[in-house]
mmCIF file of C-alpha atoms in Angstrom:
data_model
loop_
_atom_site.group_PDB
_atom_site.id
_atom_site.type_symbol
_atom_site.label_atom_id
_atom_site.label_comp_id
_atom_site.label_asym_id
_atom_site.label_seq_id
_atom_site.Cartn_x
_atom_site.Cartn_y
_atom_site.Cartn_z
ATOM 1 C CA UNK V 1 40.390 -22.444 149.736
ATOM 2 C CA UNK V 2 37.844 -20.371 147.674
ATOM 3 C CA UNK V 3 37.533 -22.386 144.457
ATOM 4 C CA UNK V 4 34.514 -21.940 142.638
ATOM 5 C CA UNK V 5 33.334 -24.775 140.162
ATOM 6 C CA UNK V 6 34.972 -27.981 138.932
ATOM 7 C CA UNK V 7 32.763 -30.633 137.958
ATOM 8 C CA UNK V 8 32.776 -33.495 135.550
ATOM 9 C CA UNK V 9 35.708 -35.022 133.381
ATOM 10 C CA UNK V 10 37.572 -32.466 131.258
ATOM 11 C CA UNK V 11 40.291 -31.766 128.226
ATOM 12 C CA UNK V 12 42.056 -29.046 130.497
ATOM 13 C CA UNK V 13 41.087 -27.561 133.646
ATOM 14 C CA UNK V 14 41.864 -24.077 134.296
ATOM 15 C CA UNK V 15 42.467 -22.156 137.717
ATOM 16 C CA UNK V 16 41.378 -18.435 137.607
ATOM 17 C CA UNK V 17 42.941 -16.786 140.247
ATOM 18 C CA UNK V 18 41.970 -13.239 140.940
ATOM 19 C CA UNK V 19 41.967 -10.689 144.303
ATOM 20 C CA UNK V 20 38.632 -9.712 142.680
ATOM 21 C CA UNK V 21 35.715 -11.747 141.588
ATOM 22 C CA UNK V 22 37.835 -13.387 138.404
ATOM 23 C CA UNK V 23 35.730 -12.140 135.485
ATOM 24 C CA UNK V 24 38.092 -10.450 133.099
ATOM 25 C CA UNK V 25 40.267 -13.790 133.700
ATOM 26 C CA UNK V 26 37.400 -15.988 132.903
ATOM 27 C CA UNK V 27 36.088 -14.214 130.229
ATOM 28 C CA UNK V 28 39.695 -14.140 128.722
ATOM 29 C CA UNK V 29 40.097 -18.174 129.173
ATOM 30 C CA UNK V 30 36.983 -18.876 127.392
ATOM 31 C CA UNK V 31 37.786 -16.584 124.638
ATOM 32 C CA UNK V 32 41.280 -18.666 124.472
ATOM 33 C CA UNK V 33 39.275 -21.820 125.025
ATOM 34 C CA UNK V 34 36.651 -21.089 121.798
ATOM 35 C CA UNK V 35 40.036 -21.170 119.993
ATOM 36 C CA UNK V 36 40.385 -24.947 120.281
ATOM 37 C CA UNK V 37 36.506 -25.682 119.983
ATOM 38 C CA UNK V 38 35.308 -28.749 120.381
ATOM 39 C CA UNK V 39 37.901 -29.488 123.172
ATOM 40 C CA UNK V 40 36.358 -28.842 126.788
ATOM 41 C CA UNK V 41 38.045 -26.680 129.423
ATOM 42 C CA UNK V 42 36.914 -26.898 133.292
ATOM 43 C CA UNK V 43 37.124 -23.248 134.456
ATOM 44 C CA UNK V 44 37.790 -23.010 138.306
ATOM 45 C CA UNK V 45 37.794 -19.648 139.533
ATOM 46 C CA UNK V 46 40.060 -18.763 142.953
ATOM 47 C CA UNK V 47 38.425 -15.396 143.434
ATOM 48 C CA UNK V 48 39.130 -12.693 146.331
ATOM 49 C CA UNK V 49 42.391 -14.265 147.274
ATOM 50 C CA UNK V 50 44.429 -12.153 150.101
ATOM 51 C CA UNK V 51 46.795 -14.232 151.030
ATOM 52 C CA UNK V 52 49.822 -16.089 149.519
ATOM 53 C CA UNK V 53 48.577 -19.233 151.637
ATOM 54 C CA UNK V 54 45.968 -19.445 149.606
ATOM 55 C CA UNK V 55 47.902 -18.743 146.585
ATOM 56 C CA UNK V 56 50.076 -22.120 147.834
ATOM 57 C CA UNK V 57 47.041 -24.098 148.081
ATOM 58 C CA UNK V 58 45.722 -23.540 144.382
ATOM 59 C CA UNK V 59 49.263 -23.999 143.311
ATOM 60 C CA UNK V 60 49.238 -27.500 144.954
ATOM 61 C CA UNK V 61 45.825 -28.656 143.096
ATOM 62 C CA UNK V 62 47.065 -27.155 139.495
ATOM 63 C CA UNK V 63 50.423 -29.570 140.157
ATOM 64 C CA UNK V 64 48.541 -32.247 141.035
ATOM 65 C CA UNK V 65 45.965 -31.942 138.219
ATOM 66 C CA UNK V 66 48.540 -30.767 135.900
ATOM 67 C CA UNK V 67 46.279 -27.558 135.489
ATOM 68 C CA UNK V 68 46.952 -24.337 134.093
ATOM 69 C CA UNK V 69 46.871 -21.226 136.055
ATOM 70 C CA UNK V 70 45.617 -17.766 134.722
ATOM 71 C CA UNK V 71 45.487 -14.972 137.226
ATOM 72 C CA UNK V 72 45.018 -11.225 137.694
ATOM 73 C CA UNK V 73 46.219 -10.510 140.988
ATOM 74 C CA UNK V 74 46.495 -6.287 141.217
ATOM 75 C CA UNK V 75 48.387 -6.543 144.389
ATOM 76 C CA UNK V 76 52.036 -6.533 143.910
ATOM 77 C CA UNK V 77 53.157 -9.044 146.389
ATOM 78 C CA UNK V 78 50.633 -11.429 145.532
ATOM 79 C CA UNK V 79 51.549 -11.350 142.298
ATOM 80 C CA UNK V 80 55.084 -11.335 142.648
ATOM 81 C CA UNK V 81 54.801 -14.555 144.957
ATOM 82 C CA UNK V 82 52.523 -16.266 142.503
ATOM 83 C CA UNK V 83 55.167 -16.203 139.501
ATOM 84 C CA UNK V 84 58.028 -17.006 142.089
ATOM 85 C CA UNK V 85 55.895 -19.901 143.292
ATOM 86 C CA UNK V 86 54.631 -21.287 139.723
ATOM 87 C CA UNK V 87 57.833 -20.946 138.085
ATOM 88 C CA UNK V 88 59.780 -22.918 141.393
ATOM 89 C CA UNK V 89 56.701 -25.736 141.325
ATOM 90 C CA UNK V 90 56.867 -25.899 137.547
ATOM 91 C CA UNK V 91 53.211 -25.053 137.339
ATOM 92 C CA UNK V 92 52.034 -23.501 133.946
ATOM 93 C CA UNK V 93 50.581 -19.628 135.115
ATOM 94 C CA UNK V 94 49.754 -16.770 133.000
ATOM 95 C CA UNK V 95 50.164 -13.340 134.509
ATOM 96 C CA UNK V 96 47.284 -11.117 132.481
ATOM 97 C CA UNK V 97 47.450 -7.498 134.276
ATOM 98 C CA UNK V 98 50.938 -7.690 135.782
ATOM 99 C CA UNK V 99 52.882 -6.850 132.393
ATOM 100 C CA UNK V 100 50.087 -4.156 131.601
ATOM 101 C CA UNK V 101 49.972 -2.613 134.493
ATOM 102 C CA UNK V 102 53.852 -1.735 134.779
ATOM 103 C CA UNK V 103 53.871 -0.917 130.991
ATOM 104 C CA UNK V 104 51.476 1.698 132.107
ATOM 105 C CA UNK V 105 53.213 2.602 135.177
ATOM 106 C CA UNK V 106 55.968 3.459 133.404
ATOM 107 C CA UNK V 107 53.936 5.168 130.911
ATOM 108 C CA UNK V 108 52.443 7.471 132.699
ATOM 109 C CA UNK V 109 55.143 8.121 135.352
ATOM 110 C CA UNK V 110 52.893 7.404 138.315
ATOM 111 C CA UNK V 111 52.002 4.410 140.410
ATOM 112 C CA UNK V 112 48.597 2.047 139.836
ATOM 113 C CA UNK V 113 46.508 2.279 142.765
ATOM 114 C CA UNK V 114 46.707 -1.492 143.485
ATOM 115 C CA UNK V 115 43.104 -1.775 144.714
ATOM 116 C CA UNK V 116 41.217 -5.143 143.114
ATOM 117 C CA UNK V 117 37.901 -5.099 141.732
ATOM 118 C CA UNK V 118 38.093 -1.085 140.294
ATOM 119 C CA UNK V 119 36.568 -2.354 137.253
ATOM 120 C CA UNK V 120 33.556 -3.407 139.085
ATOM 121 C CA UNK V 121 31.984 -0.168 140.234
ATOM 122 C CA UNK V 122 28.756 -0.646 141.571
ATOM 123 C CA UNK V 123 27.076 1.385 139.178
ATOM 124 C CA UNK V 124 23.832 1.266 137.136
ATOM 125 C CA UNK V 125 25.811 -0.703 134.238
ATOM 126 C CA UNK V 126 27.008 -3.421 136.662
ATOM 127 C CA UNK V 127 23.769 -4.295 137.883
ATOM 128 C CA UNK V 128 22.065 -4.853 135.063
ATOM 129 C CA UNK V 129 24.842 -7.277 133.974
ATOM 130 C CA UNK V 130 24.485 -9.083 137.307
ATOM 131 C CA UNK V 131 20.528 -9.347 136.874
ATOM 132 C CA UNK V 132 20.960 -10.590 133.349
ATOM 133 C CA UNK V 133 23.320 -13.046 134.312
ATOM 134 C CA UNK V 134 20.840 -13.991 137.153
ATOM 135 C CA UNK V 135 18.236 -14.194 134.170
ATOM 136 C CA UNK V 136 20.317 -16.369 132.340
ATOM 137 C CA UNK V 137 20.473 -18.933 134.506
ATOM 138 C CA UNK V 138 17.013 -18.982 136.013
ATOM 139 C CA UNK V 139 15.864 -19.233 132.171
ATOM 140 C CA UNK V 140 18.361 -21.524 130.547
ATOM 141 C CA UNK V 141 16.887 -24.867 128.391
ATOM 142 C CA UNK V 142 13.168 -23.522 129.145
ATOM 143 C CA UNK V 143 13.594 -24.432 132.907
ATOM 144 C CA UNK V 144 10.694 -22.006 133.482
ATOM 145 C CA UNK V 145 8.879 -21.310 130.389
ATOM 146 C CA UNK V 146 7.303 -17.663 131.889
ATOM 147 C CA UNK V 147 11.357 -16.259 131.033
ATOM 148 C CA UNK V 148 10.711 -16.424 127.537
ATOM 149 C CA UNK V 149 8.117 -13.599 127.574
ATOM 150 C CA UNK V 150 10.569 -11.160 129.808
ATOM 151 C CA UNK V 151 13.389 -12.087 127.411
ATOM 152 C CA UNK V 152 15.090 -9.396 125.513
ATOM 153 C CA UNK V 153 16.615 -12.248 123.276
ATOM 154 C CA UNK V 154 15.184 -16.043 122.924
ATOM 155 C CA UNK V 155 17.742 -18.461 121.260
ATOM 156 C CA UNK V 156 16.402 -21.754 119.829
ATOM 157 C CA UNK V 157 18.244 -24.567 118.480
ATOM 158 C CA UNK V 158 19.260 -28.092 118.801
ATOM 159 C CA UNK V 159 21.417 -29.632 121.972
ATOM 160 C CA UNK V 160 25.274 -28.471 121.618
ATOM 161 C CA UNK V 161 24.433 -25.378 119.471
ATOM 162 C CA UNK V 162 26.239 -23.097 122.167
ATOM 163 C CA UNK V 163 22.777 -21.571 123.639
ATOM 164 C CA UNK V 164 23.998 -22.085 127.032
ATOM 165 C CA UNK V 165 27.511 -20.082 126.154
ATOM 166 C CA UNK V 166 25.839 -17.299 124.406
ATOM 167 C CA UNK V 167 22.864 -16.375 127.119
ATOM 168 C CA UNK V 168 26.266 -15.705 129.727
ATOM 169 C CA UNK V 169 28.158 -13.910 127.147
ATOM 170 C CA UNK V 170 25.222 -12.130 126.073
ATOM 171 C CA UNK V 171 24.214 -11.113 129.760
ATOM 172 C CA UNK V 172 27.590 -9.958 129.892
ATOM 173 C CA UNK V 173 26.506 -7.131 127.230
ATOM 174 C CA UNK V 174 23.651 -6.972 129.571
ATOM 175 C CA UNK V 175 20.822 -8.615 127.524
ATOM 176 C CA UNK V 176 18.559 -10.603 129.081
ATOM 177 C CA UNK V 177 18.671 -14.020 127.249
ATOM 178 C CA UNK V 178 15.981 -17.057 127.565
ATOM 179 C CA UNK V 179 16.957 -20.023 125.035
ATOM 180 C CA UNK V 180 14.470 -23.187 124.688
ATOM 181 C CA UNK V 181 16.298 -26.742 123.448
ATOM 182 C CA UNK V 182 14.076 -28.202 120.120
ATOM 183 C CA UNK V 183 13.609 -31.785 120.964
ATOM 184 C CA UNK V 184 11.146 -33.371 118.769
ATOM 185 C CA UNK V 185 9.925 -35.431 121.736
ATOM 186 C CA UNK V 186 9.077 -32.313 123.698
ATOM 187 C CA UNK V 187 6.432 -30.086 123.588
ATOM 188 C CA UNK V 188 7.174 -26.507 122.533
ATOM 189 C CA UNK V 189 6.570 -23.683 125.245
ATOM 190 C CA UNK V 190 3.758 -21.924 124.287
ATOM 191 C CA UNK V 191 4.791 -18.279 124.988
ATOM 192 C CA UNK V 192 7.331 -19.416 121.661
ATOM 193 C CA UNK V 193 4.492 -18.043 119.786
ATOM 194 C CA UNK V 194 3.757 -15.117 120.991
ATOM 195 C CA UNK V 195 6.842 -13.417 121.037
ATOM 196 C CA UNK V 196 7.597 -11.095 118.005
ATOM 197 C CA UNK V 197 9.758 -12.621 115.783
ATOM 198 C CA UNK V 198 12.756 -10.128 116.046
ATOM 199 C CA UNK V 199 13.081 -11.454 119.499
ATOM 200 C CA UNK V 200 13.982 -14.957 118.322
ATOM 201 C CA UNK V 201 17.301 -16.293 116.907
ATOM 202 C CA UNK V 202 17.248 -19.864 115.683
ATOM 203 C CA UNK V 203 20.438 -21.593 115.916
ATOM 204 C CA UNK V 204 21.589 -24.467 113.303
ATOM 205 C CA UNK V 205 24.764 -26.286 112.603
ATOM 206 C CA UNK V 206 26.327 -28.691 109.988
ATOM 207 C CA UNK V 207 25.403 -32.402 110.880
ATOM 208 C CA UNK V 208 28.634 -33.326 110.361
ATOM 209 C CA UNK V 209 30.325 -30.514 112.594
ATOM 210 C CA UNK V 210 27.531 -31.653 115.121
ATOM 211 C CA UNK V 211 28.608 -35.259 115.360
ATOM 212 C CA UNK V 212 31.722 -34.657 116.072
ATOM 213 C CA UNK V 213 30.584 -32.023 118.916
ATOM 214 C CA UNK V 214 28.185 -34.715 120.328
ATOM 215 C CA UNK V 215 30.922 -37.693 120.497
ATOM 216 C CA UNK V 216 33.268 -35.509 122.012
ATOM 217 C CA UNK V 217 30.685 -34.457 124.724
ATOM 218 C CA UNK V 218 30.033 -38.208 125.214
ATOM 219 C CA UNK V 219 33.456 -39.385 125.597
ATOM 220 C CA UNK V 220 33.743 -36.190 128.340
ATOM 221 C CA UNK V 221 30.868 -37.574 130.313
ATOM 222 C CA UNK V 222 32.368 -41.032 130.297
ATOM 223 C CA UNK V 223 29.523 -42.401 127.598
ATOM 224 C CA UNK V 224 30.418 -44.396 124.311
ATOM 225 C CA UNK V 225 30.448 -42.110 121.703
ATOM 226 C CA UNK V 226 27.872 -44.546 119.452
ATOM 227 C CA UNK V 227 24.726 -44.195 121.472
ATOM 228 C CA UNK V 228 21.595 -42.427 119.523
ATOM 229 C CA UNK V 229 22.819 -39.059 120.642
ATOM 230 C CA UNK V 230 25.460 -38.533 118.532
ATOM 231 C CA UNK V 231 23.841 -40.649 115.516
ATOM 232 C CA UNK V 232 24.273 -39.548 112.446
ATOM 233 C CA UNK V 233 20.400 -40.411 112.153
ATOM 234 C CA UNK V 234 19.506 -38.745 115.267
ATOM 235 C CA UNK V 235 21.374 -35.312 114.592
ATOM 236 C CA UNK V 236 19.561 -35.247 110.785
ATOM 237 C CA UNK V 237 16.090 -36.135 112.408
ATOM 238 C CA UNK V 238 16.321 -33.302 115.325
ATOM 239 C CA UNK V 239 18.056 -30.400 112.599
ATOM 240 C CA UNK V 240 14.894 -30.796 109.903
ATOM 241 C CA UNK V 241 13.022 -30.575 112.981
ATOM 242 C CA UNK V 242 14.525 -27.500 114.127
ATOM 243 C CA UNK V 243 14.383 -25.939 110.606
ATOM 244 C CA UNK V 244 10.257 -26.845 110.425
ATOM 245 C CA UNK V 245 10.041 -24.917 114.251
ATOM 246 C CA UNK V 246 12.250 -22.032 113.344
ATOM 247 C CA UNK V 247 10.067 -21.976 110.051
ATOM 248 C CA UNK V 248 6.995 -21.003 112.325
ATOM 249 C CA UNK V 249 8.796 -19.238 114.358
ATOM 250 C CA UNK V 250 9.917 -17.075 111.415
ATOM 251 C CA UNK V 251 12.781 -16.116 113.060
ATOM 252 C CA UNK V 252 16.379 -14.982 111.975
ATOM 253 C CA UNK V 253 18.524 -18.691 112.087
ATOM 254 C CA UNK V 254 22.727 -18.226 112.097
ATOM 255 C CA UNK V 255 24.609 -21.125 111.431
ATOM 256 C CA UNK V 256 27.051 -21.538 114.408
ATOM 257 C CA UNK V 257 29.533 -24.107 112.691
ATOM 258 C CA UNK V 258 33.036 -23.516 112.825
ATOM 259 C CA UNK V 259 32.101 -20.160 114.670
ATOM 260 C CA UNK V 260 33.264 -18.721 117.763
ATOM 261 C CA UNK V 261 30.807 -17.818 120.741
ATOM 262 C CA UNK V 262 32.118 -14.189 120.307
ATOM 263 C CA UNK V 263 31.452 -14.447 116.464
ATOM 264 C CA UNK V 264 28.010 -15.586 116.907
ATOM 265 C CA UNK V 265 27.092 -12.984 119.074
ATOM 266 C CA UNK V 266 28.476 -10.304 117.534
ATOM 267 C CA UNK V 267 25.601 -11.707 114.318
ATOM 268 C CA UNK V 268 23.031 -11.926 117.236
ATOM 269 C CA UNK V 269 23.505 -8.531 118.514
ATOM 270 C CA UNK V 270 23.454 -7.277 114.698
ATOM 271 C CA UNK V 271 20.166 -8.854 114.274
ATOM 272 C CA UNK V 272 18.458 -7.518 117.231
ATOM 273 C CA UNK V 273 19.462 -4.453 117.307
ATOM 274 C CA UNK V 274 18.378 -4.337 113.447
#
């Protein structure tokens, strides 16, 4: 069975099930999941199903994980088999085209073209969202330093500051995003410093709001939730540090408490696009 991800102890795991790639249905769960911040979701995606075997098969592993399904399955059968199946296995599974697409069926007066993937068009637009997700990756926490200078957008901050998050969601606007973890034990890159300074976007948080994100990332990895990460000490000591680097930097810094990935975009996007 095609099931992408899955790793490490989570709050909820969630099965994306798709007869396309899956990334309207992801990029709707995480939206959902941002709701409930700082409670962790493990997003599995089922993508290019074409078959209700394999339909069965997820079904099977969201029962036995006690999982919830989301899935946007364009073919009608498929679809119609996975809400006979959930609802008869008493598995939780959200339908997210199904209702809209016979709303506009009957709309319009004419029939969908049941074809998967449509909204993925291999056009010029596409592939620069694929290649700045590619970037993302390749240049997430600094990995490779020489991203930062072929960065449209370099985030900075502290661990558990959402950097990871907002590089994807960002490439998803297709913005190439480098971000660089400050660590007072580590040695800043030094391409940092020769960026121009609209380029950079510092990233801060409440210590408080920060503690509580760092315990609950602990106690998902299995850790105690007292160890120096999540200090109250520790999180003060790295955030005055961060200030002093963004301070050089002199970059724009957005506090990211309390604030949605989408919300914290949206002020990064403002702010480069200036």
């Amino acid at each position: 069975m095609p099931v992408e991800g899955g790793s490490g102890r989570s709050d909820i795991i969630i099965y994306v099930v798709s007869d396309s790639a899956g990334d309207t249905g992801e990029v709707v769960v995480r939206a959902a999941v941002a709701q409930f911040h700082p409670a962790y979701a493990d997003v599995r995606r089922a993508p290019f199903v074409q078959d209700e075997g394999t339909i069965e098969r997820v079904l099977i592993r969201a029962l036995s994980e006690n999982a919830v399904i989301l899935y946007t399955l364009v073919i009608p059968r498929l679809r119609e088999y996975m809400a006979m199946r959930a609802e008869e296995m008493n598995v939780q599974a959200v339908d997210l085209l199904g209702p809209l697409i016979e709303s506009l069926e009957r709309q319009t007066g004419s029939k969908s073209r049941q074809e998967p993937g449509l909204n993925h068009v291999l056009d010029a637009d596409y592939f620069r969202k694929v290649e700045a997700v590619e970037f993302a990756v390749k240049y997430d926490d600094a990995k490779d330093p020489t991203g930062i200078l072929k960065a449209d957008i370099v985030l900075v901050g502290v661990s558990r500051t959402s950097k990871t998050p907002l590089s994807m969601y960002l490439a998803h606007k297709t913005y190439k995003v480098a971000n660089v973890p400050l660590v007072p034990e580590l040695k800043l890159p030094p391409e940092l410093f020769k960026l121009p300074k609209s380029k950079i976007v510092g990233l801060t948080i409440g210590t408080h709001y920060l503690n509580i994100i760092r315990k609950e990332r602990l106690k998902a990895l299995g850790l105690p939730d007292n160890a120096s990460y999540a200090t109250t000490t520790r999180i003060e000591y790295e955030l005055e540090y961060a200030e002093s680097v963004m301070k050089q930097l002199g970059c724009v810094v957005i506090d990211v408490s309390h604030k949605a990935v989408e919300e914290t975009a949206s002020l990064i996007l403002e702010t480069v696009r200036g």
